[in-house]
Tab-separated table of C-alpha atoms and ligand atoms in Angstrom:
chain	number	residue	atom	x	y	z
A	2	UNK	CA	-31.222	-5.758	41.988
A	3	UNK	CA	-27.703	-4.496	42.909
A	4	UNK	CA	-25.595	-7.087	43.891
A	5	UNK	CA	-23.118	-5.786	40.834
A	6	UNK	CA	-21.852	-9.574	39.721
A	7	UNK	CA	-21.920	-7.780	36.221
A	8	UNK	CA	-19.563	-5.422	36.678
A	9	UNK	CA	-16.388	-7.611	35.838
A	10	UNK	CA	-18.065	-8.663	32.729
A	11	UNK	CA	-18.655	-5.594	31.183
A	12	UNK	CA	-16.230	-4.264	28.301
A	13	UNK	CA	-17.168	-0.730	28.824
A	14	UNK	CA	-16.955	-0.656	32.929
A	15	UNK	CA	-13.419	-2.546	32.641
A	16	UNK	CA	-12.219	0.160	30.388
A	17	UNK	CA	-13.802	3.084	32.111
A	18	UNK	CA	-14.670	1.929	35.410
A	19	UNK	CA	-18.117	3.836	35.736
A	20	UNK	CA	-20.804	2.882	37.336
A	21	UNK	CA	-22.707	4.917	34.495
A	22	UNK	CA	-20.854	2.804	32.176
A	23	UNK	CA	-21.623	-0.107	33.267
A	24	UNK	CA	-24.814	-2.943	33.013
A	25	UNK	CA	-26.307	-2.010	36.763
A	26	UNK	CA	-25.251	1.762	35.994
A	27	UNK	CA	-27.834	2.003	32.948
A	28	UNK	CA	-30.410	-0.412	34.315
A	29	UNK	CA	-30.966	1.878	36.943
A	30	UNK	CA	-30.788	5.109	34.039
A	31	UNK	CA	-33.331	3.235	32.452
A	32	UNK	CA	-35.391	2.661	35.238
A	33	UNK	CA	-35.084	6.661	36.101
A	34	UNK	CA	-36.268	7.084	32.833
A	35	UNK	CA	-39.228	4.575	32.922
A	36	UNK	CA	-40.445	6.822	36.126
A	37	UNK	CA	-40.436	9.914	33.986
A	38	UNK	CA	-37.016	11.432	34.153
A	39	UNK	CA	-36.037	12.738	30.619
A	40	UNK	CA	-34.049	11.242	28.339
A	41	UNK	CA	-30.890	13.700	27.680
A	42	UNK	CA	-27.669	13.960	25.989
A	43	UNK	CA	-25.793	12.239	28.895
A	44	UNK	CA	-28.508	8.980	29.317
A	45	UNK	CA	-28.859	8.406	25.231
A	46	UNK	CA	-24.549	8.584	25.408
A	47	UNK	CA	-24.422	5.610	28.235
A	48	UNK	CA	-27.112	3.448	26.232
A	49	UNK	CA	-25.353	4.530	23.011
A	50	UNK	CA	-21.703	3.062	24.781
A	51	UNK	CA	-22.962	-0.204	25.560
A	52	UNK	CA	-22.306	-2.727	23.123
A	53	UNK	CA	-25.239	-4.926	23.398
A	54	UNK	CA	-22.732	-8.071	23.568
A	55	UNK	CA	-24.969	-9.373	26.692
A	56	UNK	CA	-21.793	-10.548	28.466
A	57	UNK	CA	-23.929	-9.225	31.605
A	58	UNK	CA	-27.006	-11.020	30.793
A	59	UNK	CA	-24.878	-14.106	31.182
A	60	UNK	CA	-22.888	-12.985	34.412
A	61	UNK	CA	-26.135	-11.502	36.056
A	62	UNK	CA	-27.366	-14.688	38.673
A	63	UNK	CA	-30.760	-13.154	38.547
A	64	UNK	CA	-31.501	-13.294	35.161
A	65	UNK	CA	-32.238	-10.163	33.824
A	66	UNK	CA	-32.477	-9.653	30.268
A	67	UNK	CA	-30.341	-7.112	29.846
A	68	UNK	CA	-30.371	-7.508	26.089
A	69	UNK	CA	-34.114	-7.048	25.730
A	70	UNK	CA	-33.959	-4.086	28.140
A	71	UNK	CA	-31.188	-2.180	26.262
A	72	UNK	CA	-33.225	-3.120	22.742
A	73	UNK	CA	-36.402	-1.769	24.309
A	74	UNK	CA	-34.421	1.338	25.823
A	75	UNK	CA	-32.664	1.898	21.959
A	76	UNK	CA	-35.825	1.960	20.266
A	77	UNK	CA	-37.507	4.469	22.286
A	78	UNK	CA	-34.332	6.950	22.020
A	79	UNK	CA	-35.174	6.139	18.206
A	80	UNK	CA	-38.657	7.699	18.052
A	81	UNK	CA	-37.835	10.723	20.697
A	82	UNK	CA	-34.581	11.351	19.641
A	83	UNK	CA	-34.475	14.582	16.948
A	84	UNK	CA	-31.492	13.789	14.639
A	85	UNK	CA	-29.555	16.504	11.998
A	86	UNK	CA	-30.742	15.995	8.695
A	87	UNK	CA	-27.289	15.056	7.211
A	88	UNK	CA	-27.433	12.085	10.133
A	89	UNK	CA	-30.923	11.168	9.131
A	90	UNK	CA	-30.390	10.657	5.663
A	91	UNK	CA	-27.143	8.607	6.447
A	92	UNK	CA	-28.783	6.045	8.602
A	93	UNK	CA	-32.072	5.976	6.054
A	94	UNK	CA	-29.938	5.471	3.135
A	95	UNK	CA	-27.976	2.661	5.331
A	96	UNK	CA	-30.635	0.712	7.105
A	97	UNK	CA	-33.734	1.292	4.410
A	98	UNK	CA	-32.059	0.834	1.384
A	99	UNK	CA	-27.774	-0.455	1.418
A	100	UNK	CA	-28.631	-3.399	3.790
A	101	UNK	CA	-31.507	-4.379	2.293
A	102	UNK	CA	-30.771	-4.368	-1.023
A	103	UNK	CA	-28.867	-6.672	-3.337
A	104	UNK	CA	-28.405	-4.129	-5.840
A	105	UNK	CA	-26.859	-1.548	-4.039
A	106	UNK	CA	-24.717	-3.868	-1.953
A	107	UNK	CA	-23.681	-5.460	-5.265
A	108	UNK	CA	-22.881	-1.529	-6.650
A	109	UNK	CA	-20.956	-0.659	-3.712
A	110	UNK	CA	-18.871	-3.866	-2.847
A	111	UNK	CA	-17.939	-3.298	-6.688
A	112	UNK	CA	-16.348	-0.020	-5.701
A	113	UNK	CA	-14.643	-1.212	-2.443
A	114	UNK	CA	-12.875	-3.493	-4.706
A	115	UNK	CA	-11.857	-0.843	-7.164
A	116	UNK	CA	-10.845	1.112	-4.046
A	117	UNK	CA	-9.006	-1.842	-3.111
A	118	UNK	CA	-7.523	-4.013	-6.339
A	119	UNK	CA	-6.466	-0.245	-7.659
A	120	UNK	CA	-4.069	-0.222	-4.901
A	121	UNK	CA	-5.258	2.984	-3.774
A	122	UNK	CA	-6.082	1.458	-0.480
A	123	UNK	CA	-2.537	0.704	-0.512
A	124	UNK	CA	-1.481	4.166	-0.862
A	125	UNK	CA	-3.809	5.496	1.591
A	126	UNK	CA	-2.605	3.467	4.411
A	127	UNK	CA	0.874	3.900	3.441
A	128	UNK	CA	0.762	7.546	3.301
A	129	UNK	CA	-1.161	7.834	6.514
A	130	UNK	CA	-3.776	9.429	4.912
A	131	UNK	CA	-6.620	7.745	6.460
A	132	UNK	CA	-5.854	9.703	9.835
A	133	UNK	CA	-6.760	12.854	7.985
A	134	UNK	CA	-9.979	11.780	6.802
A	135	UNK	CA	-11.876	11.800	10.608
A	136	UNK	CA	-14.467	9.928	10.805
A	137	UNK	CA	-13.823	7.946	7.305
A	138	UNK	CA	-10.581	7.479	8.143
A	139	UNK	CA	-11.396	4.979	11.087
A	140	UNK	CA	-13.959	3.077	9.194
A	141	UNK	CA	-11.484	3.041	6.703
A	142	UNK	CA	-9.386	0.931	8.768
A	143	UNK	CA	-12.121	-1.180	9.664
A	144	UNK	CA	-13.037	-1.584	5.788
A	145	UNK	CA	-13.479	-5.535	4.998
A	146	UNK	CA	-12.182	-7.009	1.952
A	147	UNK	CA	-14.928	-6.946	-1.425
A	148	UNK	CA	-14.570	-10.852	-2.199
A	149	UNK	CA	-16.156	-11.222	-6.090
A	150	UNK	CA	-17.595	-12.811	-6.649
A	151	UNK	CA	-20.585	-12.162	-4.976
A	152	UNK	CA	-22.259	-14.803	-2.904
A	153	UNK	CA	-25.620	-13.101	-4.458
A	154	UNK	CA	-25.062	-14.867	-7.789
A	155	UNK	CA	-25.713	-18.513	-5.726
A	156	UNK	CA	-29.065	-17.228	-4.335
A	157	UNK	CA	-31.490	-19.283	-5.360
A	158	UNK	CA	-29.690	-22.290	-5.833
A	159	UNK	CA	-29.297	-25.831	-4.509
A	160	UNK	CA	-26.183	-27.724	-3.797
A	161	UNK	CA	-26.670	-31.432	-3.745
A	162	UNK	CA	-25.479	-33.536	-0.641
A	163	UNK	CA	-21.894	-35.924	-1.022
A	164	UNK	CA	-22.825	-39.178	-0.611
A	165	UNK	CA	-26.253	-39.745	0.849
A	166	UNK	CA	-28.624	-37.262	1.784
A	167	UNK	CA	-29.286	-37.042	5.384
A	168	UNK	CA	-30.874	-33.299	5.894
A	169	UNK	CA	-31.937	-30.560	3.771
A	170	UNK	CA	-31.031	-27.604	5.192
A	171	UNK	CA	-31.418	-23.475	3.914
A	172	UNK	CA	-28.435	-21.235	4.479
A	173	UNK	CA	-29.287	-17.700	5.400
A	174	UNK	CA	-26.760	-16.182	3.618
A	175	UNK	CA	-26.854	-12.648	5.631
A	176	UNK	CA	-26.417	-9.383	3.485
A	177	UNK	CA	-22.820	-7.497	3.652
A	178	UNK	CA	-21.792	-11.493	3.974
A	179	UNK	CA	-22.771	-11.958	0.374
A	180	UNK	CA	-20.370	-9.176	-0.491
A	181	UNK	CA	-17.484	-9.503	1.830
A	182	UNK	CA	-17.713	-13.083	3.141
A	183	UNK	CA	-18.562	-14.298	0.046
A	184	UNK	CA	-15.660	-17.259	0.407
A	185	UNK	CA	-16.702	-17.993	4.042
A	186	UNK	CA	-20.301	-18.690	2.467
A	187	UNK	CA	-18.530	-20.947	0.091
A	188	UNK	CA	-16.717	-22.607	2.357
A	189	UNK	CA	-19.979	-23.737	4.418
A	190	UNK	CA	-21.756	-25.292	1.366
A	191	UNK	CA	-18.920	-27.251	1.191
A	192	UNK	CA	-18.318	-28.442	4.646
A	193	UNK	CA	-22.629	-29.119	4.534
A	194	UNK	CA	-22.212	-31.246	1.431
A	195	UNK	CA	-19.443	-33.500	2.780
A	196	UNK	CA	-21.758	-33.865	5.953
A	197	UNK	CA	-24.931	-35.177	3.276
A	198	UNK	CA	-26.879	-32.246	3.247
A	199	UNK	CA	-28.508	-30.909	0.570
A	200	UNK	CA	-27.967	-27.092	0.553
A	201	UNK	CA	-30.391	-24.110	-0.798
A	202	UNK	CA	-29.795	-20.586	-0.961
A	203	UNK	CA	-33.519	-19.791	-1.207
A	204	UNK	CA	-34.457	-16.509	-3.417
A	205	UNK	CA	-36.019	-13.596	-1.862
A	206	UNK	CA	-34.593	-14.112	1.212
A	207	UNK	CA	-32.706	-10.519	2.832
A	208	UNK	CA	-30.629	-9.348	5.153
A	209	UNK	CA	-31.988	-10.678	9.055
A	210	UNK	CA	-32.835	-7.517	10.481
A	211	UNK	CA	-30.278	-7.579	13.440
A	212	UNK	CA	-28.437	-4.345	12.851
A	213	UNK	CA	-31.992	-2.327	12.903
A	214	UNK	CA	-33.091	-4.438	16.231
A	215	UNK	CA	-29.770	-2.865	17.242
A	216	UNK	CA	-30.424	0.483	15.976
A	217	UNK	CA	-33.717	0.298	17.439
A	218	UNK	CA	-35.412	0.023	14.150
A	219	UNK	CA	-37.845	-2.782	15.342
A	220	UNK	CA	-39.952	-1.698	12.568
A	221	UNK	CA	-37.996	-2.235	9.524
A	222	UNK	CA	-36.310	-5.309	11.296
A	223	UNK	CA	-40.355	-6.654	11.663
A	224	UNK	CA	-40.343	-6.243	7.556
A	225	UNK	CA	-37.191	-8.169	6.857
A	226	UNK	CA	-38.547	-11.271	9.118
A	227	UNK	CA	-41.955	-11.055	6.968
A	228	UNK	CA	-39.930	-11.409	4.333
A	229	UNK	CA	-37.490	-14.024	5.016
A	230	UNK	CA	-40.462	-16.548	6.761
A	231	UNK	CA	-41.892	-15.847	3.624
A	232	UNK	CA	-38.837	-17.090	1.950
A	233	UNK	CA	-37.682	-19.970	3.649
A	234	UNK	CA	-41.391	-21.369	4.227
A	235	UNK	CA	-40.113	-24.912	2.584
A	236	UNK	CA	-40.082	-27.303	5.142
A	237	UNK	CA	-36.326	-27.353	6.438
A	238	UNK	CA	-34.600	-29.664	8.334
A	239	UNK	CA	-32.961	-26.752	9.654
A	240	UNK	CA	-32.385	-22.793	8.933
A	241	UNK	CA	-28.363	-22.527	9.062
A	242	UNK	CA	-26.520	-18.970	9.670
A	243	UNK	CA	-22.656	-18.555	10.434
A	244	UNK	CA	-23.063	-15.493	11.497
A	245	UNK	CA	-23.627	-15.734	15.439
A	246	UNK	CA	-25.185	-12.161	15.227
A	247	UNK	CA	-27.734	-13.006	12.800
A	248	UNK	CA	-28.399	-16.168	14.410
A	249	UNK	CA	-29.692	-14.401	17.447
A	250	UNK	CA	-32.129	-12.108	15.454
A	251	UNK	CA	-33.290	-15.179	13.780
A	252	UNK	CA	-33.658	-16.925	16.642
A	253	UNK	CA	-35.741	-13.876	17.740
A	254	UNK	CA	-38.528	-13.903	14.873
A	255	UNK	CA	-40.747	-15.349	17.264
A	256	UNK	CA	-40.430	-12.445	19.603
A	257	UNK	CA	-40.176	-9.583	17.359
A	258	UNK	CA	-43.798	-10.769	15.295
A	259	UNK	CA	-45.217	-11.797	18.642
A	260	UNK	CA	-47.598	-9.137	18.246
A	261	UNK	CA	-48.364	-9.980	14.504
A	262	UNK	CA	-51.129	-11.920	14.007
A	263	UNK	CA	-50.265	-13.152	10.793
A	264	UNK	CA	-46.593	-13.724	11.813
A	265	UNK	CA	-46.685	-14.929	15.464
A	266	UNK	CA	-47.062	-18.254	14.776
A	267	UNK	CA	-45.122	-18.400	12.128
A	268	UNK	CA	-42.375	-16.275	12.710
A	269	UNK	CA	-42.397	-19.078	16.347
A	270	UNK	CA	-41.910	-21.792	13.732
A	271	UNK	CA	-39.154	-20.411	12.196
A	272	UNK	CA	-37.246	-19.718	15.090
A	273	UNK	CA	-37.037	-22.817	16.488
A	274	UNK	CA	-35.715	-24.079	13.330
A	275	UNK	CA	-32.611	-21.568	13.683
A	276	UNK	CA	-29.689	-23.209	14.211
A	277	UNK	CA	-25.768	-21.282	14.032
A	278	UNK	CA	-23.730	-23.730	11.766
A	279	UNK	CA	-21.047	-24.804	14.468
A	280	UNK	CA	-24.428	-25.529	16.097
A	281	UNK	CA	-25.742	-27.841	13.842
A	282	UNK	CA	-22.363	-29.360	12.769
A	283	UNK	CA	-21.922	-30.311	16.295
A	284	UNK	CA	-25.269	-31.890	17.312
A	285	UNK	CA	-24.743	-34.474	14.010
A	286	UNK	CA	-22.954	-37.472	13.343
A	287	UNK	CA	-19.542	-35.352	11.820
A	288	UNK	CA	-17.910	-36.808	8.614
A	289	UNK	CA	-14.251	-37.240	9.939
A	290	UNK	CA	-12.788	-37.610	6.751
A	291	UNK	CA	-9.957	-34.646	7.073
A	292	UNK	CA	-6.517	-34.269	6.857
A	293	UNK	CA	-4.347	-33.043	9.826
A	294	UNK	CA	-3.779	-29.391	9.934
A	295	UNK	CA	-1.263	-29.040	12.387
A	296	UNK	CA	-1.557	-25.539	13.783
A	297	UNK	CA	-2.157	-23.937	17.231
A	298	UNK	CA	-5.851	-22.304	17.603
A	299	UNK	CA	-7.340	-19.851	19.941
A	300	UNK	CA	-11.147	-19.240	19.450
A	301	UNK	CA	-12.818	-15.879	20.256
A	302	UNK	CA	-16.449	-16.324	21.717
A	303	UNK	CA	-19.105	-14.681	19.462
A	304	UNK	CA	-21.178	-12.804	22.504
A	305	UNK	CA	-23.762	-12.650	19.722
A	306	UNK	CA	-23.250	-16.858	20.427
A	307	UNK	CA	-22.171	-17.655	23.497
A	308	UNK	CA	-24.570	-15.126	25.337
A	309	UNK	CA	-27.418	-14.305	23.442
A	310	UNK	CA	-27.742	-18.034	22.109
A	311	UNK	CA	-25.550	-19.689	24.404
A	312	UNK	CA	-23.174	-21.921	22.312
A	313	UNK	CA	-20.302	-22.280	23.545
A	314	UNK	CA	-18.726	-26.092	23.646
A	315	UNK	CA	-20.170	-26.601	20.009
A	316	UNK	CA	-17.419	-24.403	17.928
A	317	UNK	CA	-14.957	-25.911	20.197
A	318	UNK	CA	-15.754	-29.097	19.669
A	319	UNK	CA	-15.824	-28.778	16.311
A	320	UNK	CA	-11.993	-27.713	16.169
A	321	UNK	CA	-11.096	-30.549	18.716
A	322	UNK	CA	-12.129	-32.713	15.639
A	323	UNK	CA	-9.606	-31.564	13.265
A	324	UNK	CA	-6.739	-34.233	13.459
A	325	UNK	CA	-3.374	-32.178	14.016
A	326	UNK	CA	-4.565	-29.241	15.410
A	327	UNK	CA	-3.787	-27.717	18.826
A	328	UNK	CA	-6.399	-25.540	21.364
A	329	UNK	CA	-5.550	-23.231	23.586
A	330	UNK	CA	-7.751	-20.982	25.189
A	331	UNK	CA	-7.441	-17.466	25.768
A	332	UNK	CA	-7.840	-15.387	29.017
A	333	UNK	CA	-11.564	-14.162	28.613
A	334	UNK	CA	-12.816	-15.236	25.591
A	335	UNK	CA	-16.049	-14.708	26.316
A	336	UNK	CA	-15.514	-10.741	26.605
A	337	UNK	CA	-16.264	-8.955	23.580
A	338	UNK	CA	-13.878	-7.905	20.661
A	339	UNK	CA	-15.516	-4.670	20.241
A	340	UNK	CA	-16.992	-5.077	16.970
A	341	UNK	CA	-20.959	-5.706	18.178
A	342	UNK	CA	-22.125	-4.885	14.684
A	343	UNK	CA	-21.437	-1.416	13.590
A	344	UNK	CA	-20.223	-0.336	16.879
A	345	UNK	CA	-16.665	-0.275	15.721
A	346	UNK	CA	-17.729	2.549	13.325
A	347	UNK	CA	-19.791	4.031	15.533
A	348	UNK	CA	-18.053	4.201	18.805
A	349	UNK	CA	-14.435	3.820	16.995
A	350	UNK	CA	-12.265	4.793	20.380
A	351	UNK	CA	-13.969	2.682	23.001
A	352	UNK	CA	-13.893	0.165	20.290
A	353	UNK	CA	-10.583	0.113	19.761
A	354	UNK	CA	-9.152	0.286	23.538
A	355	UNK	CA	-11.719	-2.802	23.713
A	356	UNK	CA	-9.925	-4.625	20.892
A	357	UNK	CA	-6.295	-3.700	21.937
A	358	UNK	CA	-7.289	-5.726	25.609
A	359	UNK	CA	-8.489	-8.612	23.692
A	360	UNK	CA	-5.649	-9.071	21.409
A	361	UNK	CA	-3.155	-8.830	24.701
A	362	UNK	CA	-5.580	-12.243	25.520
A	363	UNK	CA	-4.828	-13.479	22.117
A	364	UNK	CA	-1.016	-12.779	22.072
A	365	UNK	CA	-0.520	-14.587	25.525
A	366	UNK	CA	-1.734	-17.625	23.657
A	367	UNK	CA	0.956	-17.709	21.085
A	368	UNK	CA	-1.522	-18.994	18.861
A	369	UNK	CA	-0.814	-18.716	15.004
A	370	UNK	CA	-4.550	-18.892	14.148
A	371	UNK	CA	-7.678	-17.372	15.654
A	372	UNK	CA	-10.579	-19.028	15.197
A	373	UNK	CA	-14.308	-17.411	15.685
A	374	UNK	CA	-18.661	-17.654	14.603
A	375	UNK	CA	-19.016	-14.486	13.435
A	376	UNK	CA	-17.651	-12.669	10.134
A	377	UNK	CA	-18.141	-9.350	12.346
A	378	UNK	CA	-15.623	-10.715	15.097
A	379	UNK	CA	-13.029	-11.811	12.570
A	380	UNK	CA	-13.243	-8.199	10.974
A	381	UNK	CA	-12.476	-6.496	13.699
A	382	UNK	CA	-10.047	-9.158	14.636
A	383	UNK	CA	-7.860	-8.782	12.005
A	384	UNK	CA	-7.914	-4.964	12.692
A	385	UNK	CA	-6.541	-6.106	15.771
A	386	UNK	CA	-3.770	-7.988	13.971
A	387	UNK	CA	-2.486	-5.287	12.393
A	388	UNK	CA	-2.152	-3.086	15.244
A	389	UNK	CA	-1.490	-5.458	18.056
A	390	UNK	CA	-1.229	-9.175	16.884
A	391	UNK	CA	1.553	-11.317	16.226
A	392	UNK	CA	0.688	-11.848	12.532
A	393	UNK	CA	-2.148	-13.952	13.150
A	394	UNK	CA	-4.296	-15.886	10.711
A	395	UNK	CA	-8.244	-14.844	11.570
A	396	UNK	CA	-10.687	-17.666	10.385
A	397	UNK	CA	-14.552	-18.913	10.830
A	398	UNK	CA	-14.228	-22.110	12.610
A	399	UNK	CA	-16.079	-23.484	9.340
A	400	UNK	CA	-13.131	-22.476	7.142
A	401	UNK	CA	-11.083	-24.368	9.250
A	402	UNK	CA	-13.236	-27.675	8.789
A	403	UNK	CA	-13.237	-26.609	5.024
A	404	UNK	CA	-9.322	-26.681	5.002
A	405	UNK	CA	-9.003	-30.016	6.546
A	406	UNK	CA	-11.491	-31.419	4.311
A	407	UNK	CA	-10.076	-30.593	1.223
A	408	UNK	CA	-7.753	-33.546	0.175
A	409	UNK	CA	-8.685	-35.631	2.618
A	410	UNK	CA	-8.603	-39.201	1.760
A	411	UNK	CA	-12.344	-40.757	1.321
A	412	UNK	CA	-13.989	-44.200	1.855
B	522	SF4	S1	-24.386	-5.525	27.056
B	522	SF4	FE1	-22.138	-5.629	27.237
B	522	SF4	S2	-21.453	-3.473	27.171
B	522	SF4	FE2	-23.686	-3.451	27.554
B	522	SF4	S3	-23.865	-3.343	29.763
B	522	SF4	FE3	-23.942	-5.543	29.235
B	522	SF4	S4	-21.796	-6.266	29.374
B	522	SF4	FE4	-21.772	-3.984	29.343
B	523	SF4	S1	-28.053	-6.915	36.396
B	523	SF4	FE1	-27.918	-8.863	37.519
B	523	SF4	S2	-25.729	-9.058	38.062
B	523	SF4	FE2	-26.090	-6.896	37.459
B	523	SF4	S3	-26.495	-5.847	39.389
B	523	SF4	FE3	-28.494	-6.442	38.563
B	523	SF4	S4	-28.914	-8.447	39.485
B	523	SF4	FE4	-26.740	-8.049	39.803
């Protein structure tokens, strides 16, 4: 197919406007590559540049799954590709043992907020010194705040419904999230409990798995999802994420164990019991109780929500409830922020020229708050704030429900 509607809704094209760069541009790569052509330094760099935010999946009016394509296409660079040893044991020590381990993520969030309460972080931006440091340097910039303390000490617990209990629901509670987002976590226990449901963190559950999908990983990601049906086996109402990203691995289970045969079923079972939480919030009866929080909001789409799970009017919804508060949406919002998981770090300068067109979107708004479903998106949105914004406030839409519940009168 070549009729090229995706072009206009690819980040990478609008920046570069390359056919190589863009969605038809590496279809047809792939394809090359499917009939036998080899897989070199310039192919694995076009595949690498894509952000896997599926903008073009949603665009394309024939429906090809881009996503699953550029998955497939990732994982087989994975086992062909011959890596330095120095780049091995970075990604090894990342994806087999930070993200899926409590422990260290609970060791090094602890240092990030040394590096950060010290006020060394301080100094190093001040003195510009992050510019020297390469590669560090920009992830540096990119850093997220260390928020003890850490969502990991409410694993395993249960928060009771307010009022009568209407669903019992288990929050995925993702796995840097725990560490950096450990407020926003917070935040949607509350806003579940003043909607009557009962909320558990169940043990053993770890991080989703959608950063190694991404990586092309599929095999580690396939040991996570064991683990986490495993963990959440109770009988749900629903499985709740507020991370759009990890809602769309989640929501993938059934796929990625489809050729388990101990898993298939089950793994189907879970998925369909995946729900994002502005997803859920929105298809129930919503408590109303808040107080007015007048403020002007702009909401940045997820694409890890709005095209791999397509959610859109749900988050939006959601912050038409809030009495007081004004919308206004943004040129594009649907185009990505850049962030697409660790791509920021990864591919720092298209990244960047990526974020600096969205935030033009945002500024044109004149919007004091931005509003998003993902903790990755409002990351790299604040980034954008410093460089670009207007002194924006960057929340989860959740947060903002959270606000305008807290003193608001009851009964
Ligand atoms: S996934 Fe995003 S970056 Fe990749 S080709 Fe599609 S629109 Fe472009
Ligand atoms: S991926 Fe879809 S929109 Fe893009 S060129 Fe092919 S058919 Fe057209």
């Amino acid at each position: 197919m070549h009729c090229g509607l995706c072009l206009n809704a690819c980040p990478t094209y609008r920046v570069l406007g390359l056919e190589m760069d863009s969605p038809r541009g590496r279809i047809r790569q792939m394809a090359q590559v499917a009939a036998g052509a080899p897989a070199g330094a310039s192919y694995i760099a076009h595949i690498e540049l894509c952000l896997a935010c599926r903008g073009c999946e949603s665009a394309c009016p024939s429906g090809v799954p881009y996503g699953r394509l550029v998955e497939a296409a990732r994982a087989e660079i994975e086992c062909t590709v011959v890596r330095g040893p120095g780049e091995r044991r970075i990604r090894q020590f990342v994806f087999g043992h930070v993200l899926q381990s409590p422990a260290w993520m609970t060791f090094l969030g602890a240092l990030l907020y040394l590096y950060q309460a010290s006020g060394v972080q301080k100094l190093v931006r001040a003195l510009g010194l992050a510019a020297l440091l390469g590669r560090l340097g920009e992830i540096e910039q990119l850093a997220p705040a260390a928020e003890p303390p850490f969502f990991f000490n409410k694993i395993g617990k249960t928060f009771p419904a307010e009022g009568q209990r209407r669903y019992r629901v288990a929050l995925m509670a993702g796995c840097i999230a725990n560490v950096c987002f450990a407020r926003l976590n917070e935040a949607t226990v509350r806003v579940l409990q003043k909607n009557g449901c009962e909320v558990a963190i169940p043990a053993g559950q770890r991080c989703c798995g959608a950063l190694h999908v991404h990586a092309g990983l599929r095999d580690q990601a396939r040991t996570l999802a064991r683990r986490n049906i495993d963990a959440l086996a109770d009988g749900y109402d629903a499985i709740l994420t507020n991370a759009a990203g990890c809602g769309t691995a989640l929501k993938e289970y059934g796929e990625l164990l489809a050729g388990d045969p101990d898993y298939a079923e089950k793994a189907r079972a879970f998925s369909e019991r995946v729900r994002d939480i502005t997803e859920f919030l929105a298809s129930i009866e919503l408590n109303r109780a808040m107080k007015p929080l007048p403020i002007t909001v702009t909401y940045q789409d997820s694409c890890h929500l709005a095209h791999g799970q397509r959610v859109r009017t749900a988050p939006r919804k959601l912050l038409a409830a809030v009495p007081g508060l004004e919308f206004r949406e943004m040129p594009l919002s649907d185009q990505c922020c850049g962030s697409a998981g660790i791509y920021n770090v990864v591919e720092n300068e298209m990244s960047m020229q990526i974020l600096e067109r969205k935030m033009r979107s945002v500024n044109r708004t004149g919007a004091q708050v931005i509003a998003t479903a993902n903790p990755g998106c409002a990351l790299q949105l604040r980034a954008g704030v410093r460089v670009h914004g207007n002194g924006q406030r960057v929340v989860h839409v959740v947060e903002l429900l959270d606000e305008a519940y807290q003193g608001a009168k009851t009964g």
